[in-house]
Amino acid sequence: MIIAFVNSPCRSSFSSGFHYLQNVDQIDSETLTLLPAAFTRWFAEKGWRPRAHQLELLARAEAGESTLLIAPTGAGKTLAGFLPSLTDLTRRGRIPPGSAFTGIHTLYVSPLKALAIDIERNLMKPVEEMGLPVTVENRTGDTPNAKRQRQKLNPPDILLTTPEQVALLLANREAERFFKDLKYVVLDELHSLVTSKRGHMLSLGLARLRRLAPGLQTIGLSATVAEPMDLQKWLVAQHEGSEHHAGLVVVEGGAKPDISILSTEERIPWAGHSARYAIPDVYNKLVEHKTTLLFVNTRSQAEMLFQALWTINDDNLPIALHHGSLDVAQRRKVEAAMAENRLRAVVATSTLDLGIDWGDVDLVIHVGAPKGASRLAQRIGRANHRMDEPSKAILVPANRFEVMECQAALDANYIGAQDTPPVGRGALDVLAQHVLGMACAEPFDMLELYDEIISASPYADLNWETFERIVDFVATGGYALRTYERYARIRKTKEGRWRVSNPAVAQQYRLNLGTIVESPMLNIRMVKRGEGGRIGRGGATLGKVEEYFLEQLSPGDTFVFSGKVLRFEGIRENECLASQAFSLDPKIPSYNGGKFPLSTYLAEQVRAMIADPDRWRHLPDQVRDWLSLQNDKSMLPKRDEFLIETFPRGSRGYMVAYPFEGRLAHQTLGMLLTRRLERAGAKPLGFVATDYSLAVWGLEDMGLMIGNGRLSLSDLFDEDMLGDDLEAWLDESFLLKRTFRNCAVIAGLIERRHPGKEKSGRQITVSADLIYDVLRSHEPDHILLQATRQDAATGLLDIGRLGDMLRRIRGHITHRALDHISPLAVPVMLEIGREAVPGEAHDALLAEAADDLIAEALA
């Protein structure tokens, strides 16, 4: 491992990758000889000098080593990744016309199409200025078909592309010819790729590339991560019985970011997610700075913030909006305007997280808590994009709990703490897609393909039995579906190899390849319940709600929508059927907030902050007073303590718990707790979950039940709830059905696209539901059902984190029986019965409700 300390001025764009000449003493003259003469002349003309880590990476590449480069924003990571290719191609020279076919030399893979296009623009400038004998082209989903076909016949030296295009090229019969001369694969923003199914797909593609080009070297470019070794292993082939990993170059130094939490005279809300209280202060920051990026966590928050800023935009500042639901052409216009410095502010979601050169951004404002220290660091790096000038960022918490989370994230950034998620095990649906793709390229031998697949780090632990089941699934659809010819996508030849059944299978594979499945919105349709509970014909449509909320409900659950308490009757195709509920208590109120779960690291830091009054000195007076009041009225839990409060309110009994484990884990915990409370006789009516706490309410006083021994907290929160209770809930909910649909689409069991047409979300859902029911009844151990459960456990359910929490709190549960609500419980209680209806009227109602609850808590 090499650690390069760098402290020097630099510029934005590709020029940020170079020193000025006053720092020549830091570079070893022998190392400089690695560069061709054209490079040294160009550097001299510009007054630049390569950085130490760039030359170190070049030296390692020249020695045949694959390498991971970890460097902060503006350190010239991308240039470092291309230096080995540019120098090698310069030495090779231009291929004379009429020479034998030469495949691509370097494959650059980016997580974003826009990033690949931006890199081409930046890379071509030095190539042209130096007159290098190098051709560079990009290939994305937007590339015209004629250009793609021409690239197969006359490949460029350097191809800039995405994971999906790599998979398509590998599934072609000409793959071996196209990639035979491949020397380098450069993987940009690697930290953002490896933790997703796209990363699993790319790891399998890399395994095939190593077979086609045995001398292949990989270069990973990454921001700082929690576990660099995970990425180092990911970059190279793994072999049974031993672990291999790439080399590591880490760039230390650079200016520490200037991060602050918004200072305001306004009252910080006890609850809510809009941060409307801060809009005037945020607007003033836009006026004071040249270009500002405003990050939020969801598209709805982006829309709200954009509209709120335009409402008070008296200076007529050019402000734009950028998120994934906008038309591609509109997003490209915004990106171009940013690069040309024609905008004063852009409100964005994660679509602008990664390292595109966005012009002279001098401020990042993060509205709402970042949910992760690493995510915050990534977003802050968009400001200045210069390694040696501090990025400036302001955090705007939406409520008082978020103030503590923002402070924890700020502290983590200053000490360099990271909470990037682990790489994880390779997904089985992605593996099934890859197996079919390899059959499209050429008939494969099972044993050879298995050895290739387990050389990919995410699949290193894949056992032979599971692989056999995957191949059988691709060949037959599985035991329950093998009588249907349409699921027989590959066949075994008399030589014992597997090939595609017919050319149409390969065509369908190319049309449907990918791992991103959009989560649809479902219509809420009113129905009437007839005699015997029969559901009548559909009535009026109330609007749309995201499926991820509905799929966790069981028939009979009640929820709030469009100002009504509704009874969930089920999901039919792409509609949610609901009837009028005759109860004023919604069991599962619609919740608001970001989809990003609170990271384990930040959750631990918030718990530690609450337990340590010495750390409160950095918090605003309002928040310190709130915590002090909680200590007076109830208690503040110690770092290793799990606080549960119970209190009566009206005709209901309430239990509020403070796990601080994130909304997803709390949502699952609430579903399981209400089952257990029902069995204990507490008559639960509902629950609500936030990132920080969980409230359950019922007809019985749960404090009295705990006091007289009718309710045992240790039994209630025992880890065994993840057994039968979890299975029973999953059997009743629609969550597994919807997760299965996504797995079935990725695995190719259900095809979204056909030549000239595309299935609607409704048609896909109908097909998936039918197959799911067949498999549940006739083949419950089907490999795709196994994949579905794995997805659900690591995704929306967050089972692993919930299990860790239940183990952590064993023997550390503290109960406080109160006469009324506590200050710490006010935020979660304000979520009960709330509906996401953005606007000033909603905020006014929330403030009114907050005032009532706060007065009660302070009594």
mmCIF file of N, CA, C and O in Angstrom, residues 365-402:
data_model
loop_
_atom_site.group_PDB
_atom_site.id
_atom_site.type_symbol
_atom_site.label_atom_id
_atom_site.label_comp_id
_atom_site.label_asym_id
_atom_site.label_seq_id
_atom_site.Cartn_x
_atom_site.Cartn_y
_atom_site.Cartn_z
ATOM 1 N N ILE A 365 -25.661 22.664 -0.061
ATOM 2 C CA ILE A 365 -26.610 22.707 1.062
ATOM 3 C C ILE A 365 -27.340 21.376 1.088
ATOM 4 O O ILE A 365 -27.905 20.958 0.071
ATOM 5 N N HIS A 366 -27.306 20.716 2.228
ATOM 6 C CA HIS A 366 -28.011 19.437 2.361
ATOM 7 C C HIS A 366 -29.242 19.671 3.223
ATOM 8 O O HIS A 366 -29.140 19.935 4.421
ATOM 9 N N VAL A 367 -30.412 19.592 2.602
ATOM 10 C CA VAL A 367 -31.672 19.825 3.311
ATOM 11 C C VAL A 367 -32.206 18.484 3.799
ATOM 12 O O VAL A 367 -32.493 17.588 3.013
ATOM 13 N N GLY A 368 -32.332 18.365 5.110
ATOM 14 C CA GLY A 368 -32.664 17.077 5.718
ATOM 15 C C GLY A 368 -31.387 16.363 6.111
ATOM 16 O O GLY A 368 -30.309 16.646 5.598
ATOM 17 N N ALA A 369 -31.490 15.437 7.039
ATOM 18 C CA ALA A 369 -30.309 14.706 7.500
ATOM 19 C C ALA A 369 -29.773 13.813 6.389
ATOM 20 O O ALA A 369 -30.542 13.265 5.600
ATOM 21 N N PRO A 370 -28.447 13.629 6.307
ATOM 22 C CA PRO A 370 -27.859 12.874 5.193
ATOM 23 C C PRO A 370 -28.036 11.371 5.296
ATOM 24 O O PRO A 370 -27.862 10.669 4.316
ATOM 25 N N LYS A 371 -28.329 10.843 6.488
ATOM 26 C CA LYS A 371 -28.558 9.408 6.729
ATOM 27 C C LYS A 371 -27.294 8.564 6.696
ATOM 28 O O LYS A 371 -27.332 7.405 7.052
ATOM 29 N N GLY A 372 -26.178 9.126 6.257
ATOM 30 C CA GLY A 372 -24.930 8.374 6.240
ATOM 31 C C GLY A 372 -23.746 9.314 6.130
ATOM 32 O O GLY A 372 -23.801 10.315 5.401
ATOM 33 N N ALA A 373 -22.657 9.022 6.854
ATOM 34 C CA ALA A 373 -21.476 9.873 6.812
ATOM 35 C C ALA A 373 -20.811 9.838 5.445
ATOM 36 O O ALA A 373 -20.367 10.869 4.922
ATOM 37 N N SER A 374 -20.735 8.653 4.837
ATOM 38 C CA SER A 374 -20.105 8.536 3.524
ATOM 39 C C SER A 374 -20.921 9.251 2.453
ATOM 40 O O SER A 374 -20.368 9.859 1.540
ATOM 41 N N ARG A 375 -22.252 9.159 2.553
ATOM 42 C CA ARG A 375 -23.095 9.852 1.578
ATOM 43 C C ARG A 375 -22.883 11.356 1.679
ATOM 44 O O ARG A 375 -22.808 12.061 0.671
ATOM 45 N N LEU A 376 -22.776 11.870 2.906
ATOM 46 C CA LEU A 376 -22.538 13.298 3.083
ATOM 47 C C LEU A 376 -21.196 13.703 2.477
ATOM 48 O O LEU A 376 -21.095 14.716 1.778
ATOM 49 N N ALA A 377 -20.157 12.902 2.722
ATOM 50 C CA ALA A 377 -18.837 13.219 2.174
ATOM 51 C C ALA A 377 -18.871 13.260 0.653
ATOM 52 O O ALA A 377 -18.253 14.129 0.022
ATOM 53 N N GLN A 378 -19.604 12.322 0.052
ATOM 54 C CA GLN A 378 -19.710 12.279 -1.410
ATOM 55 C C GLN A 378 -20.373 13.552 -1.929
ATOM 56 O O GLN A 378 -19.932 14.155 -2.907
ATOM 57 N N ARG A 379 -21.440 13.972 -1.269
ATOM 58 C CA ARG A 379 -22.189 15.129 -1.739
ATOM 59 C C ARG A 379 -21.422 16.434 -1.495
ATOM 60 O O ARG A 379 -21.445 17.344 -2.330
ATOM 61 N N ILE A 380 -20.749 16.513 -0.366
ATOM 62 C CA ILE A 380 -19.968 17.718 -0.081
ATOM 63 C C ILE A 380 -18.878 17.912 -1.125
ATOM 64 O O ILE A 380 -18.542 19.035 -1.509
ATOM 65 N N GLY A 381 -18.327 16.803 -1.616
ATOM 66 C CA GLY A 381 -17.261 16.868 -2.611
ATOM 67 C C GLY A 381 -17.665 17.511 -3.918
ATOM 68 O O GLY A 381 -16.812 17.831 -4.759
ATOM 69 N N ARG A 382 -18.967 17.733 -4.135
ATOM 70 C CA ARG A 382 -19.404 18.419 -5.358
ATOM 71 C C ARG A 382 -19.045 19.902 -5.317
ATOM 72 O O ARG A 382 -19.066 20.570 -6.350
ATOM 73 N N ALA A 383 -18.775 20.448 -4.124
ATOM 74 C CA ALA A 383 -18.424 21.868 -4.020
ATOM 75 C C ALA A 383 -16.932 22.043 -4.272
ATOM 76 O O ALA A 383 -16.108 21.315 -3.723
ATOM 77 N N ASN A 384 -16.588 23.008 -5.103
ATOM 78 C CA ASN A 384 -15.209 23.370 -5.488
ATOM 79 C C ASN A 384 -14.560 22.343 -6.393
ATOM 80 O O ASN A 384 -13.927 22.688 -7.372
ATOM 81 N N HIS A 385 -14.717 21.055 -6.092
ATOM 82 C CA HIS A 385 -14.091 19.996 -6.890
ATOM 83 C C HIS A 385 -12.588 20.240 -7.000
ATOM 84 O O HIS A 385 -11.965 19.930 -8.009
ATOM 85 N N ARG A 386 -12.016 20.825 -5.966
ATOM 86 C CA ARG A 386 -10.577 21.068 -5.915
ATOM 87 C C ARG A 386 -10.058 20.448 -4.638
ATOM 88 O O ARG A 386 -10.580 20.694 -3.562
ATOM 89 N N MET A 387 -8.994 19.684 -4.772
ATOM 90 C CA MET A 387 -8.508 18.929 -3.626
ATOM 91 C C MET A 387 -7.982 19.820 -2.509
ATOM 92 O O MET A 387 -8.134 19.512 -1.338
ATOM 93 N N ASP A 388 -7.377 20.944 -2.855
ATOM 94 C CA ASP A 388 -6.651 21.728 -1.869
ATOM 95 C C ASP A 388 -7.380 23.000 -1.449
ATOM 96 O O ASP A 388 -6.803 23.858 -0.802
ATOM 97 N N GLU A 389 -8.633 23.128 -1.843
ATOM 98 C CA GLU A 389 -9.470 24.204 -1.341
ATOM 99 C C GLU A 389 -10.655 23.553 -0.642
ATOM 100 O O GLU A 389 -11.226 22.592 -1.144
ATOM 101 N N PRO A 390 -11.019 24.050 0.527
ATOM 102 C CA PRO A 390 -12.078 23.381 1.294
ATOM 103 C C PRO A 390 -13.437 23.455 0.598
ATOM 104 O O PRO A 390 -13.834 24.506 0.091
ATOM 105 N N SER A 391 -14.115 22.316 0.535
ATOM 106 C CA SER A 391 -15.505 22.309 0.096
ATOM 107 C C SER A 391 -16.346 22.917 1.206
ATOM 108 O O SER A 391 -16.114 22.652 2.386
ATOM 109 N N LYS A 392 -17.300 23.735 0.820
ATOM 110 C CA LYS A 392 -18.145 24.391 1.818
ATOM 111 C C LYS A 392 -19.545 23.788 1.771
ATOM 112 O O LYS A 392 -20.126 23.648 0.698
ATOM 113 N N ALA A 393 -20.051 23.421 2.945
ATOM 114 C CA ALA A 393 -21.372 22.790 2.999
ATOM 115 C C ALA A 393 -22.137 23.257 4.230
ATOM 116 O O ALA A 393 -21.544 23.534 5.286
ATOM 117 N N ILE A 394 -23.440 23.350 4.075
ATOM 118 C CA ILE A 394 -24.337 23.698 5.183
ATOM 119 C C ILE A 394 -25.395 22.609 5.285
ATOM 120 O O ILE A 394 -26.017 22.235 4.280
ATOM 121 N N LEU A 395 -25.592 22.086 6.492
ATOM 122 C CA LEU A 395 -26.613 21.072 6.736
ATOM 123 C C LEU A 395 -27.846 21.751 7.323
ATOM 124 O O LEU A 395 -27.734 22.588 8.231
ATOM 125 N N VAL A 396 -29.007 21.380 6.790
ATOM 126 C CA VAL A 396 -30.264 21.985 7.233
ATOM 127 C C VAL A 396 -31.157 20.877 7.788
ATOM 128 O O VAL A 396 -31.865 20.205 7.034
ATOM 129 N N PRO A 397 -31.137 20.644 9.097
ATOM 130 C CA PRO A 397 -31.991 19.598 9.673
ATOM 131 C C PRO A 397 -33.453 19.998 9.616
ATOM 132 O O PRO A 397 -33.788 21.178 9.771
ATOM 133 N N ALA A 398 -34.324 19.016 9.369
ATOM 134 C CA ALA A 398 -35.753 19.300 9.259
ATOM 135 C C ALA A 398 -36.449 19.275 10.615
ATOM 136 O O ALA A 398 -37.546 19.808 10.753
ATOM 137 N N ASN A 399 -35.828 18.623 11.615
ATOM 138 C CA ASN A 399 -36.430 18.531 12.935
ATOM 139 C C ASN A 399 -35.333 18.346 13.984
ATOM 140 O O ASN A 399 -34.156 18.317 13.649
ATOM 141 N N ARG A 400 -35.720 18.208 15.226
ATOM 142 C CA ARG A 400 -34.723 18.218 16.307
ATOM 143 C C ARG A 400 -33.901 16.939 16.375
ATOM 144 O O ARG A 400 -32.713 16.991 16.710
ATOM 145 N N PHE A 401 -34.495 15.803 16.093
ATOM 146 C CA PHE A 401 -33.697 14.585 16.004
ATOM 147 C C PHE A 401 -32.666 14.714 14.879
ATOM 148 O O PHE A 401 -31.519 14.274 15.017
ATOM 149 N N GLU A 402 -33.071 15.326 13.778
ATOM 150 C CA GLU A 402 -32.148 15.485 12.656
ATOM 151 C C GLU A 402 -30.999 16.442 12.986
ATOM 152 O O GLU A 402 -29.925 16.336 12.387
#
